[in-house]
Coordinates of C-alpha atoms in Angstrom, one line a residue:
Chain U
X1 CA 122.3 84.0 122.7
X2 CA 120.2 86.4 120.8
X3 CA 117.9 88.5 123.7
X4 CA 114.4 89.7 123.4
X5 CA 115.3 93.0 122.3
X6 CA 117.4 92.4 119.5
X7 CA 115.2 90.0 118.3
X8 CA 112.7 93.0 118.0
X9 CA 115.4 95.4 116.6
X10 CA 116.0 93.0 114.3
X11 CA 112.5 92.4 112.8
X12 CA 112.1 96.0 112.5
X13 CA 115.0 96.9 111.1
X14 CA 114.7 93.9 108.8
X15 CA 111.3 96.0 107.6
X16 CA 112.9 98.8 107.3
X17 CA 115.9 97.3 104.8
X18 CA 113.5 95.4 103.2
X19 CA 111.9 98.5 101.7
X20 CA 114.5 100.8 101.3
X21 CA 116.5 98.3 99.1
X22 CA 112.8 97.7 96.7
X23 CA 112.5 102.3 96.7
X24 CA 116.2 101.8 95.6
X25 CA 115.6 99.2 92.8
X26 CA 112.6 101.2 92.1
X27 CA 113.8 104.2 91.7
X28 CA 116.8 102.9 90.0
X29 CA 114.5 101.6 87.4
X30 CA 112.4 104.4 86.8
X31 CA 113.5 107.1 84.3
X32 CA 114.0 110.7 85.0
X33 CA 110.8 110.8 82.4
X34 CA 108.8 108.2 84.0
X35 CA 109.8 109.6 87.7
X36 CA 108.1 113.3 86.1
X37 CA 105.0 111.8 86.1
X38 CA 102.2 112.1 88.2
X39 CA 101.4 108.9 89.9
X40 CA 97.9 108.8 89.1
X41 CA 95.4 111.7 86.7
X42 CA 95.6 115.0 89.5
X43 CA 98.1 113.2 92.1
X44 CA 101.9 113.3 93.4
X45 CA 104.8 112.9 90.6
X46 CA 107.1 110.2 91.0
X47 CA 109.8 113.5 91.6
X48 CA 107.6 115.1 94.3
X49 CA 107.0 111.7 96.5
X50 CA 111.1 110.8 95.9
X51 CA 111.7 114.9 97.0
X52 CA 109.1 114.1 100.6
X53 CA 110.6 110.6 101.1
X54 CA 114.4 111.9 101.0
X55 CA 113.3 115.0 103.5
X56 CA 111.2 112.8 105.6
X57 CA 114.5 110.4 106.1
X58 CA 116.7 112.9 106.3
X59 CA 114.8 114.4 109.5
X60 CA 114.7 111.1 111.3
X61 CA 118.4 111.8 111.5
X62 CA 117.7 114.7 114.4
X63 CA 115.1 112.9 115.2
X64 CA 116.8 109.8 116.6
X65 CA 119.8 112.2 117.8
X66 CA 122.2 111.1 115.2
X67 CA 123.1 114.8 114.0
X68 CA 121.6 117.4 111.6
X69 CA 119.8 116.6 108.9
X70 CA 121.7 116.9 105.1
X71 CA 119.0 118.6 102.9
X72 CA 116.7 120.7 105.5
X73 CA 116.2 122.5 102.5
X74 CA 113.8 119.6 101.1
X75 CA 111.6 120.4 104.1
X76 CA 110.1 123.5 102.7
X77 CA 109.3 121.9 99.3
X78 CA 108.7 118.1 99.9
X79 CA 107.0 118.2 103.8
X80 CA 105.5 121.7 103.9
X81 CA 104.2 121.8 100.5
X82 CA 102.1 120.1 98.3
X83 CA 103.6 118.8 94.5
X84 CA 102.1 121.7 92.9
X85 CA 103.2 124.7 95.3
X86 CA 104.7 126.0 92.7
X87 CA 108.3 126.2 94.3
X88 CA 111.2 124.8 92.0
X89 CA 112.6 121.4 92.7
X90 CA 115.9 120.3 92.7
X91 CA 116.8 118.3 89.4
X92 CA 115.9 114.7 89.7
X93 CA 119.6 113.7 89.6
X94 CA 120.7 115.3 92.1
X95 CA 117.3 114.5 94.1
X96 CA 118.4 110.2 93.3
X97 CA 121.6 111.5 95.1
X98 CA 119.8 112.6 97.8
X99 CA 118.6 109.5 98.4
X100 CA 121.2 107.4 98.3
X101 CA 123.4 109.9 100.8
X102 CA 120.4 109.8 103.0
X103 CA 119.8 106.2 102.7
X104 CA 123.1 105.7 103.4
X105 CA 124.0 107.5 106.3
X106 CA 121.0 106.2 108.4
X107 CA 122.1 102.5 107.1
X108 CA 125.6 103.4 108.7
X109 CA 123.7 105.2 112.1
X110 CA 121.4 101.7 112.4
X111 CA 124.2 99.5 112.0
X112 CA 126.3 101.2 115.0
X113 CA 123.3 101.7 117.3
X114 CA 123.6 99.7 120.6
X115 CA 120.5 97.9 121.7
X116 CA 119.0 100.1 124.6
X117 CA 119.2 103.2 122.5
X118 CA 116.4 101.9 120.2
X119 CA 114.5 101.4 123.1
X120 CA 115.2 105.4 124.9
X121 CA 112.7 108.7 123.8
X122 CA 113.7 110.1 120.3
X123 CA 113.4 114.3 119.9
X124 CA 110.0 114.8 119.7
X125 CA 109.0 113.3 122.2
X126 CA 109.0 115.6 125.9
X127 CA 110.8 113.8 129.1
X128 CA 107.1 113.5 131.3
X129 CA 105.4 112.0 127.9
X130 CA 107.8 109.8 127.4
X131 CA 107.6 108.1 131.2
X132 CA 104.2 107.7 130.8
X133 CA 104.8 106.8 126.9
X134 CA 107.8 104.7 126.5
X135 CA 106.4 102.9 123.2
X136 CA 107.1 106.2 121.7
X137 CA 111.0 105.6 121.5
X138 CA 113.5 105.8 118.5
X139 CA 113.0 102.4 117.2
X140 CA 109.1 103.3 116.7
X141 CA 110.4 106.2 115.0
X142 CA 111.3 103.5 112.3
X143 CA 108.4 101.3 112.4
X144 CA 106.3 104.1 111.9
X145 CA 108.6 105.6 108.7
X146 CA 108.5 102.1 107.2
X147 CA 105.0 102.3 107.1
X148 CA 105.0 106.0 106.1
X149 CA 107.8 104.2 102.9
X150 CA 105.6 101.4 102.0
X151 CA 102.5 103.6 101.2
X152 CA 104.3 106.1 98.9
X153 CA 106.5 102.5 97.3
X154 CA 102.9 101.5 96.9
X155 CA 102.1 104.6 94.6
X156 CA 105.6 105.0 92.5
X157 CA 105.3 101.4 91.9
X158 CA 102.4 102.6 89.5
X159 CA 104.6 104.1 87.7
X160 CA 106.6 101.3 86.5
X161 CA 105.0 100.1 83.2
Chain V
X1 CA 105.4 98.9 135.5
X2 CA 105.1 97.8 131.3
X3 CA 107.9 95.2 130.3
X4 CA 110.1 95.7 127.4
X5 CA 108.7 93.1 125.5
X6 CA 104.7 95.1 126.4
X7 CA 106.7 98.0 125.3
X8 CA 107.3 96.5 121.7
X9 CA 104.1 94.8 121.3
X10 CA 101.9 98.3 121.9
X11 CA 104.3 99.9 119.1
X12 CA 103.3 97.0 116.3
X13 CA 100.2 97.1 117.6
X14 CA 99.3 100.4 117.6
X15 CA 101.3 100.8 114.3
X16 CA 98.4 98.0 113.0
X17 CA 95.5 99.7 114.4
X18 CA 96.0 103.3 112.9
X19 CA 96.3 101.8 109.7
X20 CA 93.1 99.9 110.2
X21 CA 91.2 102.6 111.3
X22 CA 92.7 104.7 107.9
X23 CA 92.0 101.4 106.0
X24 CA 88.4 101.9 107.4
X25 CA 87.7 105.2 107.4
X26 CA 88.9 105.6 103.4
X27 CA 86.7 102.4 102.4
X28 CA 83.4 103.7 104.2
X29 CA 84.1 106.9 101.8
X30 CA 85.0 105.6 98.4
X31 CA 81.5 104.6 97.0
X32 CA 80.7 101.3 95.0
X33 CA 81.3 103.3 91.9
X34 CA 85.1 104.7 93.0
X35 CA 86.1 101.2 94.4
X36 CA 85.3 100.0 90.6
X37 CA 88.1 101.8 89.3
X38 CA 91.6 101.4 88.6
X39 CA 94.0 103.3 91.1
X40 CA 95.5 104.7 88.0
X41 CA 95.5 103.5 84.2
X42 CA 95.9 100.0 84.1
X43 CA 96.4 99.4 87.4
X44 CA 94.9 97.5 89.9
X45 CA 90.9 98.5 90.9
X46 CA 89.7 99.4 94.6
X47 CA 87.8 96.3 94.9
X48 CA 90.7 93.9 93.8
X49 CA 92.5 96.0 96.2
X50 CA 89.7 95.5 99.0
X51 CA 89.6 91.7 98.2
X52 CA 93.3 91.3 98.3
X53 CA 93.9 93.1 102.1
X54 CA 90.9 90.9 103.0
X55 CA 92.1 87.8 102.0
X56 CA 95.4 88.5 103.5
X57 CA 94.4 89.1 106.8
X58 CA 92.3 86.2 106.9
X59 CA 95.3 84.5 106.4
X60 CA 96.7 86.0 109.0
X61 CA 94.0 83.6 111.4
X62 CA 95.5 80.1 110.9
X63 CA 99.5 81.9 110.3
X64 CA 98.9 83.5 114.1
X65 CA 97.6 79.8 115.1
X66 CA 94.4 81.3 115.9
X67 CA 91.9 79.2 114.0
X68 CA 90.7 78.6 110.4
X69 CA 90.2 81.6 107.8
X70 CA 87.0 82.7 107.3
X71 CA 86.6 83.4 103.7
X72 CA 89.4 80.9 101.9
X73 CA 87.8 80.9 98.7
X74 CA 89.1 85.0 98.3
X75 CA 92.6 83.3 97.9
X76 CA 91.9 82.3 94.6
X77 CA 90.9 85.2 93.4
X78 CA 92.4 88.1 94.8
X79 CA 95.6 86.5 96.1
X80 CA 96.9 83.3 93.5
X81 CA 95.5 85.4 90.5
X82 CA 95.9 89.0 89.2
X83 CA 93.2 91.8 88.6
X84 CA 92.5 91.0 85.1
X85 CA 91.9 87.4 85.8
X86 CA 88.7 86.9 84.5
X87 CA 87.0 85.5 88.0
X88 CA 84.1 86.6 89.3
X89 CA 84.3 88.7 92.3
X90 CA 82.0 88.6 95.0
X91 CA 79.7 91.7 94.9
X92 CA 81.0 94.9 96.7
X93 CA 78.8 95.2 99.2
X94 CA 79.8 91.4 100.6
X95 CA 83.5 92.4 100.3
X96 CA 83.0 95.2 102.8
X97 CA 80.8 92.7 104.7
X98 CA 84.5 90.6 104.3
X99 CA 86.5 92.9 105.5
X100 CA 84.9 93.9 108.6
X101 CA 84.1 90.5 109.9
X102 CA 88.0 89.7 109.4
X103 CA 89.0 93.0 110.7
X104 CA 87.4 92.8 113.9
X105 CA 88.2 89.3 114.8
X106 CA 92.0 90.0 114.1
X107 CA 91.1 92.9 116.7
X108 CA 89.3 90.3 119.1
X109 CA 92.4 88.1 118.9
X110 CA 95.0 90.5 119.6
X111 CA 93.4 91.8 122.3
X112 CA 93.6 88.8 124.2
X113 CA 97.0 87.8 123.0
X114 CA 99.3 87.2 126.1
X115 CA 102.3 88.8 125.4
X116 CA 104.5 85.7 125.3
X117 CA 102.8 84.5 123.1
X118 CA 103.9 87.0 120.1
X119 CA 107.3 85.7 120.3
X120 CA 106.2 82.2 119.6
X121 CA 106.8 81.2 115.6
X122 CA 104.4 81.5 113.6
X123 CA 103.3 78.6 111.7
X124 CA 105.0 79.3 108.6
X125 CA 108.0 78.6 109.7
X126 CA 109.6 75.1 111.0
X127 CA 111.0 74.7 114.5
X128 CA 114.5 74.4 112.6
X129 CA 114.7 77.6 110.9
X130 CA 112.6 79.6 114.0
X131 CA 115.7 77.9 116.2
X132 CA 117.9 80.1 114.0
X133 CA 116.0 83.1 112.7
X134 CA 113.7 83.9 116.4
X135 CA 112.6 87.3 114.7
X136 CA 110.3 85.0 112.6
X137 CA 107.6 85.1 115.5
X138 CA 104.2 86.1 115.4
X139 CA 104.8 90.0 116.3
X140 CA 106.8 90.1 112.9
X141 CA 103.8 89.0 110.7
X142 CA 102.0 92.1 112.2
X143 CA 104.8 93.8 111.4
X144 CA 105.1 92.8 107.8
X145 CA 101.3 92.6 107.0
X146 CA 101.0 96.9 108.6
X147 CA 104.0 97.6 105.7
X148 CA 101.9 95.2 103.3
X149 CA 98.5 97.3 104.3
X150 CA 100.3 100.7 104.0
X151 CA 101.6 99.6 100.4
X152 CA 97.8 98.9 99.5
X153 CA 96.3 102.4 101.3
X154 CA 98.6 104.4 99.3
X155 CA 97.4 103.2 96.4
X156 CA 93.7 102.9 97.4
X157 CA 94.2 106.8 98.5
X158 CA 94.4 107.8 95.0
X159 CA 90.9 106.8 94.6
X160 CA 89.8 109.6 96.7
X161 CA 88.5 112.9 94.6

């Protein structure tokens, strides 16, 4: 018998597999040329948002408590900066390897994590917050990063053609 | 003392709200004129956008069990049929009308939502397959429509200057 909270880990992480497998079909699909582009006239390129999606993923790895990150590199370039900073990005191969090391590793971490650690405070969150917070555990963390997914998927799907 | 399953329901819900209150705040900026556009060349426009997350929460009335849709005849047009399909849209100004009145009953409703009642199946799905699949409750279609609405704000985001 299934309980109540792996029915809910279960939904989300259903959400959360659901997208990363269209951003991989996605990205597979898109070109180095087409993934250059900016998403819309004056707005992200394709590389940019797959450069901040990769770094964003790759800190939830610390984040749950599941290690240290791969790339904390990425940080500087893809979370602290804006596309056009001016700072030189990796080559878009080895940013779709990134991904898939990234995408990978959490897929492993989600697939060994015992119920009741969804439900306990991730890293950001302090001790006292947390008792009077406990929404803000480590499966919110991905809830709120497959939200954070589907609104940058919304924008590189533009630049399919 | 909150119960796990209270626990889950604040993190969708809250998850839903802040995207709401984005959803809100960006359409009370972008002006009749911006919403007319396309999100980028050949792409969907703001107000097919606008119709389209209306039209889909309103289905999200008589999906949750909670009563009948207010504005079906949206479906036609910005749900069945594409952007360039050649029917008439309702003017701007109603849409936004739309999309509070849909927006704050979905608030209304989930505020008095007991919290067993989220795990109930929603009624897409037949007692057979919810027997089997118990993640396909009413908590998950909030869970799927906040990734559907983050998909749409990405793109409706680009509108901004």
């Amino acid at each position: 018998m299934i309980t109540p909270n792996e029915i809910v880990i279960k939904m989300v992480l259903n959400a959360w597999a659901s997208h990363i497998k269209q951003a991989d079909s996605l990205i597979n699909k898109l070109t180095d040329e087409e993934l250059a582009r900016q998403v819309a006239p004056g707005k992200n390129t394709g590389v940019y948002l797959l450069g901040h999606l990769t770094a964003v993923h790759d800190g939830m790895i610390p984040l749950l408590g599941l290690g240290d990150p791969f790339f904390p590199q990425l940080d500087d370039v893809f979370v602290k900066e804006a596309d056009n900073s001016g700072l030189p990005f990796p080559p878009i191969q080895e940013l779709r390897k990134f991904w898939i090391a990234v995408s990978r590793s959490l897929d492993d971490h989600f697939a060994l994590m015992k119920p009741e650690v969804w439900f306990m405070k991730h890293n950001a969150v302090s001790d006292e917050d947390f008792t009077k917070e406990p929404h803000r555990n480590r499966l919110n963390i991905v809830v709120n990063r497959t939200n954070h997914l589907a609104w940058h998927l919304g924008q590189l799907a533009l630049l399919k053609k």
